[in-house]
Amino acid sequence: MRRLTKMATVLTAGVLALNSFAGIVYASEYEMTEPADLTFAAQEVGTAAYNWAAALQTVMLKELPEGSNIAITTTSPGGVGAPIIVNGGDQCDLVVSNSAPAKWSYEEGILGNEPTTEIAALAGGLGSAFINVMFTQKFVDETGINTIEDLVEQKYPVKLVIKTAGSFGELTAEKVFEALGVTFEDIESWGGTVEMTGVDAIKSGLQDDQYDMTIDHIGAGQSSTTELCLTHDMYDVQMADSTMETLVEMGYEYVTVPANTWNGQTEEIKTVGSQQLVLVDANMDDATAYTLTKAIVEHIDELSASLSDAGYFDPQTGGTLAMTGAPLHPGAKAYYEENGYPVD
């Protein structure tokens, strides 16, 4: 892994003051004068994480000093595990994660690891992903159950299918049931089943009515769910306000899914989600973190042109804990404050 070859030169705030007809102009405390050499961890080529890293690399290099380099690796385990590999800069300088896993990882540890206290955020709210809960229409017609709260209250032996263990989809399903006071083991004790498998197997199993329901964390237009809803009658589940409130306390944030996002979904669904963010080594110097944050905020239109999810970013909320999960890096915080954006 390549690290910063030299510490960025920092000019003390207020040291340089230039008088002009327009007034006094102060040099930025966070001006970099030496190039940076950074590593950005992503997943394999073709994944959302890799696309984000490539797009961010382009705009970040426009703001970093000439001669800077950002090397993209394919060593990230994805949004859930991302905080682990950037903790203290052990494996990379930057990584894309999701806000809820960043919060869980920072506060209590995740995937069997100790808390990752040496992570910091640059910008959150990069997207509009959400918790998607679906029953098959056949299940609803045969049981009369159309909410997950009713399912839990009746302790119905549901056949649940979700993504593989350790994925954000699997962890999100676990959190949804945790918000309702039950575990996967409880479901199995009712006579139900919890199957963890790949995306294609989830889709085909639901199409064949081998399973009753699924829970995932996805964005609008996700191809597998789009195809599922076009080829099989599915029922979009609206979670209760109390369930969503608990999930927000866990680290998710409210999201509204517009009507017709999926075939057959004629009404909007209110749900919650955990958006993507950029995490960095907490030991990164302030000037570099400031410059990278500036690159994200001031090139958001360019990012949006290549990544539709980037269009959801709002600097008014991008520096808030609800969107970052982990604390802001001091350099990032300075950028938001300097430009009048709220921070926590």
CSV table of C-alpha atoms in Angstrom, one decimal:
chain,number,residue,atom,x,y,z
A,1,MET,CA,0.0,0.0,0.0
A,2,ARG,CA,1.3,3.4,-0.8
A,3,ARG,CA,0.9,6.1,1.8
A,4,LEU,CA,1.5,9.8,1.9
A,5,THR,CA,5.2,10.3,0.9
A,6,LYS,CA,5.4,13.7,2.7
A,7,MET,CA,3.1,15.4,5.1
A,8,ALA,CA,1.1,18.1,3.4
A,9,THR,CA,2.4,21.5,4.2
A,10,VAL,CA,-0.1,23.4,6.3
A,11,LEU,CA,-0.3,27.2,6.4
A,12,THR,CA,-1.4,28.6,9.8
A,13,ALA,CA,-4.7,30.3,9.5
A,14,GLY,CA,-4.5,34.0,9.4
A,15,VAL,CA,-0.8,34.2,8.9
A,16,LEU,CA,-1.1,35.3,5.3
A,17,ALA,CA,-3.5,38.2,4.8
A,18,LEU,CA,-3.7,40.0,1.5
A,19,ASN,CA,-5.3,43.4,1.2
A,20,SER,CA,-7.3,44.0,-2.0
A,21,PHE,CA,-10.0,46.3,-3.2
A,22,ALA,CA,-12.5,43.6,-2.4
A,23,GLY,CA,-11.3,43.4,1.2
A,24,ILE,CA,-9.0,41.1,3.2
A,25,VAL,CA,-8.4,37.6,1.8
A,26,TYR,CA,-6.9,34.9,4.1
A,27,ALA,CA,-4.9,31.9,2.8
A,28,SER,CA,-6.5,28.6,3.6
A,29,GLU,CA,-5.2,26.8,6.7
A,30,TYR,CA,-5.5,23.6,4.7
A,31,GLU,CA,-3.6,24.4,1.5
A,32,MET,CA,-1.5,21.5,0.3
A,33,THR,CA,1.9,22.2,-1.3
A,34,GLU,CA,3.2,18.6,-1.6
A,35,PRO,CA,1.7,15.7,-3.6
A,36,ALA,CA,-0.2,12.9,-1.9
A,37,ASP,CA,0.2,9.2,-2.6
A,38,LEU,CA,-3.0,7.4,-1.5
A,39,THR,CA,-4.6,4.0,-1.8
A,40,PHE,CA,-8.4,3.7,-2.4
A,41,ALA,CA,-9.8,0.2,-1.7
A,42,ALA,CA,-12.7,-1.0,-3.8
A,43,GLN,CA,-14.3,-4.3,-4.7
A,44,GLU,CA,-13.7,-6.0,-8.0
A,45,VAL,CA,-14.2,-4.2,-11.3
A,46,GLY,CA,-17.8,-3.8,-12.2
A,47,THR,CA,-19.1,-3.4,-8.6
A,48,ALA,CA,-20.7,-0.3,-7.3
A,49,ALA,CA,-17.8,0.2,-4.9
A,50,TYR,CA,-15.3,0.1,-7.8
A,51,ASN,CA,-17.4,2.5,-9.8
A,52,TRP,CA,-17.5,4.9,-6.9
A,53,ALA,CA,-13.7,4.6,-6.4
A,54,ALA,CA,-13.0,5.3,-10.0
A,55,ALA,CA,-15.3,8.3,-10.2
A,56,LEU,CA,-14.0,9.8,-6.9
A,57,GLN,CA,-10.4,9.2,-8.0
A,58,THR,CA,-11.0,11.4,-11.0
A,59,VAL,CA,-12.4,14.4,-9.1
A,60,MET,CA,-10.0,14.1,-6.2
A,61,LEU,CA,-6.9,14.2,-8.4
A,62,LYS,CA,-8.3,17.5,-9.8
A,63,GLU,CA,-8.0,19.1,-6.4
A,64,LEU,CA,-4.8,17.4,-5.0
A,65,PRO,CA,-1.4,19.0,-5.9
A,66,GLU,CA,0.1,18.1,-9.2
A,67,GLY,CA,2.0,14.8,-9.0
A,68,SER,CA,-0.5,13.2,-6.6
A,69,ASN,CA,-1.5,9.6,-7.0
A,70,ILE,CA,-4.6,7.6,-5.9
A,71,ALA,CA,-4.1,3.8,-6.5
A,72,ILE,CA,-7.3,1.8,-6.6
A,73,THR,CA,-7.1,-1.7,-5.2
A,74,THR,CA,-9.8,-4.5,-5.2
A,75,THR,CA,-9.2,-5.4,-1.6
A,76,SER,CA,-12.5,-4.0,0.0
A,77,PRO,CA,-14.9,-6.6,1.4
A,78,GLY,CA,-17.8,-4.2,0.7
A,79,GLY,CA,-19.8,-1.8,2.7
A,80,VAL,CA,-20.1,-3.9,5.8
A,81,GLY,CA,-16.4,-4.8,6.1
A,82,ALA,CA,-15.0,-1.6,4.7
A,83,PRO,CA,-14.4,0.2,8.1
A,84,ILE,CA,-12.2,-2.7,9.2
A,85,ILE,CA,-9.6,-2.3,6.4
A,86,VAL,CA,-9.3,1.5,6.7
A,87,ASN,CA,-8.9,1.5,10.5
A,88,GLY,CA,-5.7,3.3,11.3
A,89,GLY,CA,-4.6,3.1,7.6
A,90,ASP,CA,-3.6,-0.6,8.0
A,91,GLN,CA,-4.7,-1.5,4.5
A,92,CYS,CA,-5.8,1.6,2.7
A,93,ASP,CA,-6.3,5.4,3.0
A,94,LEU,CA,-9.9,5.6,1.6
A,95,VAL,CA,-12.8,3.2,1.2
A,96,VAL,CA,-16.5,3.5,0.4
A,97,SER,CA,-18.8,2.1,3.1
A,98,ASN,CA,-22.4,2.4,4.3
A,99,SER,CA,-23.2,4.7,7.2
A,100,ALA,CA,-24.9,2.1,9.5
A,101,PRO,CA,-22.0,-0.4,9.3
A,102,ALA,CA,-19.6,2.5,9.9
A,103,LYS,CA,-21.5,3.4,13.0
A,104,TRP,CA,-21.7,-0.2,14.3
A,105,SER,CA,-18.0,-0.8,13.5
A,106,TYR,CA,-16.9,2.5,15.2
A,107,GLU,CA,-19.0,2.0,18.3
A,108,GLU,CA,-19.0,-1.7,19.1
A,109,GLY,CA,-17.1,-3.6,16.4
A,110,ILE,CA,-18.5,-5.6,13.6
A,111,LEU,CA,-18.1,-9.1,12.0
A,112,GLY,CA,-16.3,-10.3,15.1
A,113,ASN,CA,-13.7,-7.4,15.2
A,114,GLU,CA,-12.9,-4.9,17.8
A,115,PRO,CA,-14.3,-1.4,17.4
A,116,THR,CA,-12.6,0.5,14.6
A,117,THR,CA,-11.8,3.7,16.4
A,118,GLU,CA,-9.4,5.0,13.8
A,119,ILE,CA,-11.8,5.7,11.1
A,120,ALA,CA,-13.2,9.1,10.0
A,121,ALA,CA,-15.7,10.3,7.4
A,122,LEU,CA,-15.4,12.8,4.6
A,123,ALA,CA,-18.9,12.8,3.1
A,124,GLY,CA,-22.1,10.8,3.6
A,125,GLY,CA,-25.5,10.5,1.9
A,126,LEU,CA,-24.0,9.3,-1.4
A,127,GLY,CA,-27.1,7.5,-2.7
A,128,SER,CA,-30.7,6.6,-1.9
A,129,ALA,CA,-30.6,2.9,-1.0
A,130,PHE,CA,-33.2,1.4,1.3
A,131,ILE,CA,-34.5,-1.6,3.2
A,132,ASN,CA,-36.7,-3.6,0.9
A,133,VAL,CA,-39.2,-6.0,2.5
A,134,MET,CA,-41.2,-8.2,0.2
A,135,PHE,CA,-43.7,-11.1,0.5
A,136,THR,CA,-44.8,-13.2,-2.4
A,137,GLN,CA,-48.4,-12.4,-3.3
A,138,LYS,CA,-49.2,-16.1,-2.9
A,139,PHE,CA,-48.1,-15.9,0.8
A,140,VAL,CA,-50.3,-12.9,1.5
A,141,ASP,CA,-53.3,-14.5,-0.2
A,142,GLU,CA,-52.9,-17.8,1.7
A,143,THR,CA,-52.1,-16.4,5.1
A,144,GLY,CA,-53.7,-12.9,5.2
A,145,ILE,CA,-50.4,-11.6,6.7
A,146,ASN,CA,-49.3,-8.4,5.0
A,147,THR,CA,-47.0,-6.8,7.5
A,148,ILE,CA,-43.8,-8.1,9.1
A,149,GLU,CA,-45.2,-7.0,12.5
A,150,ASP,CA,-48.2,-9.4,12.1
A,151,LEU,CA,-45.8,-12.1,11.0
A,152,VAL,CA,-43.8,-11.8,14.2
A,153,GLU,CA,-46.8,-11.5,16.4
A,154,GLN,CA,-48.3,-14.7,15.0
A,155,LYS,CA,-44.9,-16.4,15.1
A,156,TYR,CA,-45.7,-17.7,11.7
A,157,PRO,CA,-43.3,-20.4,10.3
A,158,VAL,CA,-42.2,-18.2,7.4
A,159,LYS,CA,-39.7,-19.3,4.7
A,160,LEU,CA,-37.3,-16.4,4.5
A,161,VAL,CA,-34.5,-16.1,1.9
A,162,ILE,CA,-31.8,-13.4,2.2
A,163,LYS,CA,-28.2,-12.8,0.9
A,164,THR,CA,-25.2,-14.7,2.2
A,165,ALA,CA,-23.8,-14.3,5.7
A,166,GLY,CA,-21.7,-11.3,6.2
A,167,SER,CA,-23.3,-9.2,3.4
A,168,PHE,CA,-25.1,-6.0,4.2
A,169,GLY,CA,-28.3,-7.6,3.0
A,170,GLU,CA,-28.0,-10.4,5.5
A,171,LEU,CA,-27.1,-8.0,8.3
A,172,THR,CA,-30.0,-5.7,7.4
A,173,ALA,CA,-32.5,-8.6,7.6
A,174,GLU,CA,-31.0,-9.4,11.0
A,175,LYS,CA,-31.5,-5.8,12.1
A,176,VAL,CA,-35.1,-5.7,10.9
A,177,PHE,CA,-36.0,-8.7,13.0
A,178,GLU,CA,-33.9,-7.4,15.9
A,179,ALA,CA,-36.0,-4.2,15.8
A,180,LEU,CA,-39.0,-6.4,16.4
A,181,GLY,CA,-37.4,-8.3,19.2
A,182,VAL,CA,-36.7,-11.6,17.5
A,183,THR,CA,-33.7,-13.5,15.9
A,184,PHE,CA,-33.3,-15.9,13.1
A,185,GLU,CA,-33.2,-18.6,15.7
A,186,ASP,CA,-36.6,-17.6,16.9
A,187,ILE,CA,-38.0,-17.9,13.3
A,188,GLU,CA,-36.6,-21.4,13.1
A,189,SER,CA,-38.1,-22.2,16.5
A,190,TRP,CA,-41.5,-21.4,15.0
A,191,GLY,CA,-40.9,-24.0,12.3
A,192,GLY,CA,-39.7,-21.4,9.8
A,193,THR,CA,-36.5,-21.4,7.7
A,194,VAL,CA,-33.8,-18.8,7.0
A,195,GLU,CA,-32.0,-19.5,3.8
A,196,MET,CA,-28.8,-17.4,2.9
A,197,THR,CA,-27.8,-17.6,-0.7
A,198,GLY,CA,-26.8,-15.7,-3.8
A,199,VAL,CA,-28.9,-13.1,-5.7
A,200,ASP,CA,-29.9,-15.4,-8.5
A,201,ALA,CA,-31.0,-18.2,-6.2
A,202,ILE,CA,-33.1,-15.7,-4.2
A,203,LYS,CA,-34.8,-14.5,-7.4
A,204,SER,CA,-35.5,-18.0,-8.8
A,205,GLY,CA,-36.6,-19.4,-5.4
A,206,LEU,CA,-39.2,-16.6,-4.9
A,207,GLN,CA,-40.4,-17.0,-8.5
A,208,ASP,CA,-41.0,-20.7,-7.8
A,209,ASP,CA,-42.7,-19.9,-4.5
A,210,GLN,CA,-40.0,-22.0,-2.6
A,211,TYR,CA,-39.8,-19.0,-0.2
A,212,ASP,CA,-42.4,-16.6,1.3
A,213,MET,CA,-40.4,-13.5,1.7
A,214,THR,CA,-37.1,-11.6,1.4
A,215,ILE,CA,-35.4,-8.6,2.9
A,216,ASP,CA,-32.5,-6.7,1.3
A,217,HIS,CA,-30.8,-3.3,1.3
A,218,ILE,CA,-30.8,-2.1,-2.3
A,219,GLY,CA,-31.5,0.9,-4.6
A,220,ALA,CA,-34.2,1.6,-7.1
A,221,GLY,CA,-33.5,-0.2,-10.3
A,222,GLN,CA,-31.6,-3.1,-8.8
A,223,SER,CA,-31.7,-5.6,-11.6
A,224,SER,CA,-32.6,-8.8,-9.7
A,225,THR,CA,-35.6,-7.3,-7.9
A,226,THR,CA,-36.7,-5.5,-11.0
A,227,GLU,CA,-36.8,-8.8,-12.9
A,228,LEU,CA,-38.4,-10.6,-10.0
A,229,CYS,CA,-41.3,-8.1,-9.9
A,230,LEU,CA,-41.8,-8.3,-13.6
A,231,THR,CA,-42.0,-12.1,-13.6
A,232,HIS,CA,-43.8,-12.9,-10.4
A,233,ASP,CA,-46.5,-11.3,-8.2
A,234,MET,CA,-44.8,-9.7,-5.2
A,235,TYR,CA,-46.2,-7.7,-2.3
A,236,ASP,CA,-44.3,-4.7,-1.0
A,237,VAL,CA,-44.4,-4.6,2.7
A,238,GLN,CA,-44.8,-1.3,4.7
A,239,MET,CA,-43.0,-1.4,8.0
A,240,ALA,CA,-44.7,0.2,11.0
A,241,ASP,CA,-43.6,3.6,12.2
A,242,SER,CA,-42.3,2.1,15.5
A,243,THR,CA,-40.2,-0.5,13.6
A,244,MET,CA,-38.6,2.3,11.5
A,245,GLU,CA,-38.0,4.4,14.5
A,246,THR,CA,-36.0,1.6,16.1
A,247,LEU,CA,-34.0,1.1,12.9
A,248,VAL,CA,-33.2,4.8,12.8
A,249,GLU,CA,-31.9,4.6,16.4
A,250,MET,CA,-29.7,1.7,15.2
A,251,GLY,CA,-28.2,3.9,12.5
A,252,TYR,CA,-30.5,3.9,9.4
A,253,GLU,CA,-32.2,7.0,8.1
A,254,TYR,CA,-35.6,7.6,6.6
A,255,VAL,CA,-36.1,7.0,2.8
A,256,THR,CA,-39.3,7.2,0.7
A,257,VAL,CA,-39.5,4.8,-2.2
A,258,PRO,CA,-41.7,6.4,-4.9
A,259,ALA,CA,-44.7,4.5,-6.4
A,260,ASN,CA,-43.9,2.3,-9.4
A,261,THR,CA,-40.3,1.8,-8.3
A,262,TRP,CA,-41.1,-1.9,-8.7
A,263,ASN,CA,-43.7,-3.4,-11.1
A,264,GLY,CA,-47.0,-3.7,-9.2
A,265,GLN,CA,-46.0,-1.2,-6.5
A,266,THR,CA,-48.8,1.4,-6.9
A,267,GLU,CA,-48.2,3.3,-3.7
A,268,GLU,CA,-45.1,4.9,-2.2
A,269,ILE,CA,-43.3,2.9,0.6
A,270,LYS,CA,-41.8,4.7,3.6
A,271,THR,CA,-38.8,2.9,4.8
A,272,VAL,CA,-35.2,3.5,6.0
A,273,GLY,CA,-31.8,3.0,4.5
A,274,SER,CA,-28.1,3.4,5.1
A,275,GLN,CA,-26.3,5.5,2.4
A,276,GLN,CA,-22.8,5.2,1.1
A,277,LEU,CA,-20.0,7.4,2.4
A,278,VAL,CA,-16.3,7.9,2.0
A,279,LEU,CA,-14.2,6.7,5.0
A,280,VAL,CA,-10.6,7.6,5.6
A,281,ASP,CA,-7.8,6.7,8.0
A,282,ALA,CA,-8.4,8.9,11.1
A,283,ASN,CA,-4.7,9.6,11.1
A,284,MET,CA,-4.8,11.3,7.7
A,285,ASP,CA,-3.5,14.8,7.9
A,286,ASP,CA,-6.1,17.6,8.0
A,287,ALA,CA,-5.0,19.3,4.8
A,288,THR,CA,-5.4,16.1,2.7
A,289,ALA,CA,-8.8,15.3,4.3
A,290,TYR,CA,-10.0,18.9,3.7
A,291,THR,CA,-8.9,18.8,0.0
A,292,LEU,CA,-10.6,15.4,-0.6
A,293,THR,CA,-13.8,16.7,0.9
A,294,LYS,CA,-13.6,19.8,-1.2
A,295,ALA,CA,-13.2,17.6,-4.3
A,296,ILE,CA,-16.4,15.6,-3.5
A,297,VAL,CA,-18.6,18.6,-2.7
A,298,GLU,CA,-17.4,20.9,-5.4
A,299,HIS,CA,-17.5,18.2,-8.2
A,300,ILE,CA,-20.8,16.6,-7.3
A,301,ASP,CA,-22.3,17.5,-10.7
A,302,GLU,CA,-19.4,15.7,-12.4
A,303,LEU,CA,-19.8,12.7,-10.1
A,304,SER,CA,-23.6,12.6,-10.8
A,305,ALA,CA,-22.9,12.5,-14.6
A,306,SER,CA,-21.2,9.1,-14.1
A,307,LEU,CA,-23.0,7.8,-11.0
A,308,SER,CA,-26.7,8.5,-10.7
A,309,ASP,CA,-26.6,7.9,-6.9
A,310,ALA,CA,-24.2,10.8,-6.5
A,311,GLY,CA,-27.1,13.1,-7.3
A,312,TYR,CA,-28.6,12.4,-3.9
A,313,PHE,CA,-25.7,14.0,-2.1
A,314,ASP,CA,-26.5,17.2,-0.2
A,315,PRO,CA,-23.7,19.1,1.5
A,316,GLN,CA,-26.3,20.4,4.0
A,317,THR,CA,-26.5,16.9,5.4
A,318,GLY,CA,-23.4,15.2,4.1
A,319,GLY,CA,-21.4,16.1,7.2
A,320,THR,CA,-24.0,15.1,9.7
A,321,LEU,CA,-23.7,11.9,11.8
A,322,ALA,CA,-27.0,10.6,10.5
A,323,MET,CA,-25.3,10.3,7.1
A,324,THR,CA,-21.8,9.4,8.1
A,325,GLY,CA,-22.2,7.0,11.0
A,326,ALA,CA,-18.6,7.6,12.1
A,327,PRO,CA,-17.3,11.0,13.2
A,328,LEU,CA,-16.1,13.5,10.6
A,329,HIS,CA,-12.4,13.9,10.0
A,330,PRO,CA,-11.3,17.3,11.4
A,331,GLY,CA,-10.1,18.4,8.0
A,332,ALA,CA,-13.5,17.5,6.5
A,333,LYS,CA,-15.3,19.2,9.4
A,334,ALA,CA,-13.3,22.4,8.7
A,335,TYR,CA,-14.4,22.4,5.0
A,336,TYR,CA,-18.1,22.1,5.9
A,337,GLU,CA,-17.9,24.8,8.6
A,338,GLU,CA,-15.9,27.1,6.3
A,339,ASN,CA,-18.7,26.9,3.7
A,340,GLY,CA,-21.6,27.2,6.2
A,341,TYR,CA,-22.7,23.6,6.1
A,342,PRO,CA,-24.1,21.9,9.2
A,343,VAL,CA,-21.9,19.3,11.0
A,344,ASP,CA,-22.3,17.3,14.2
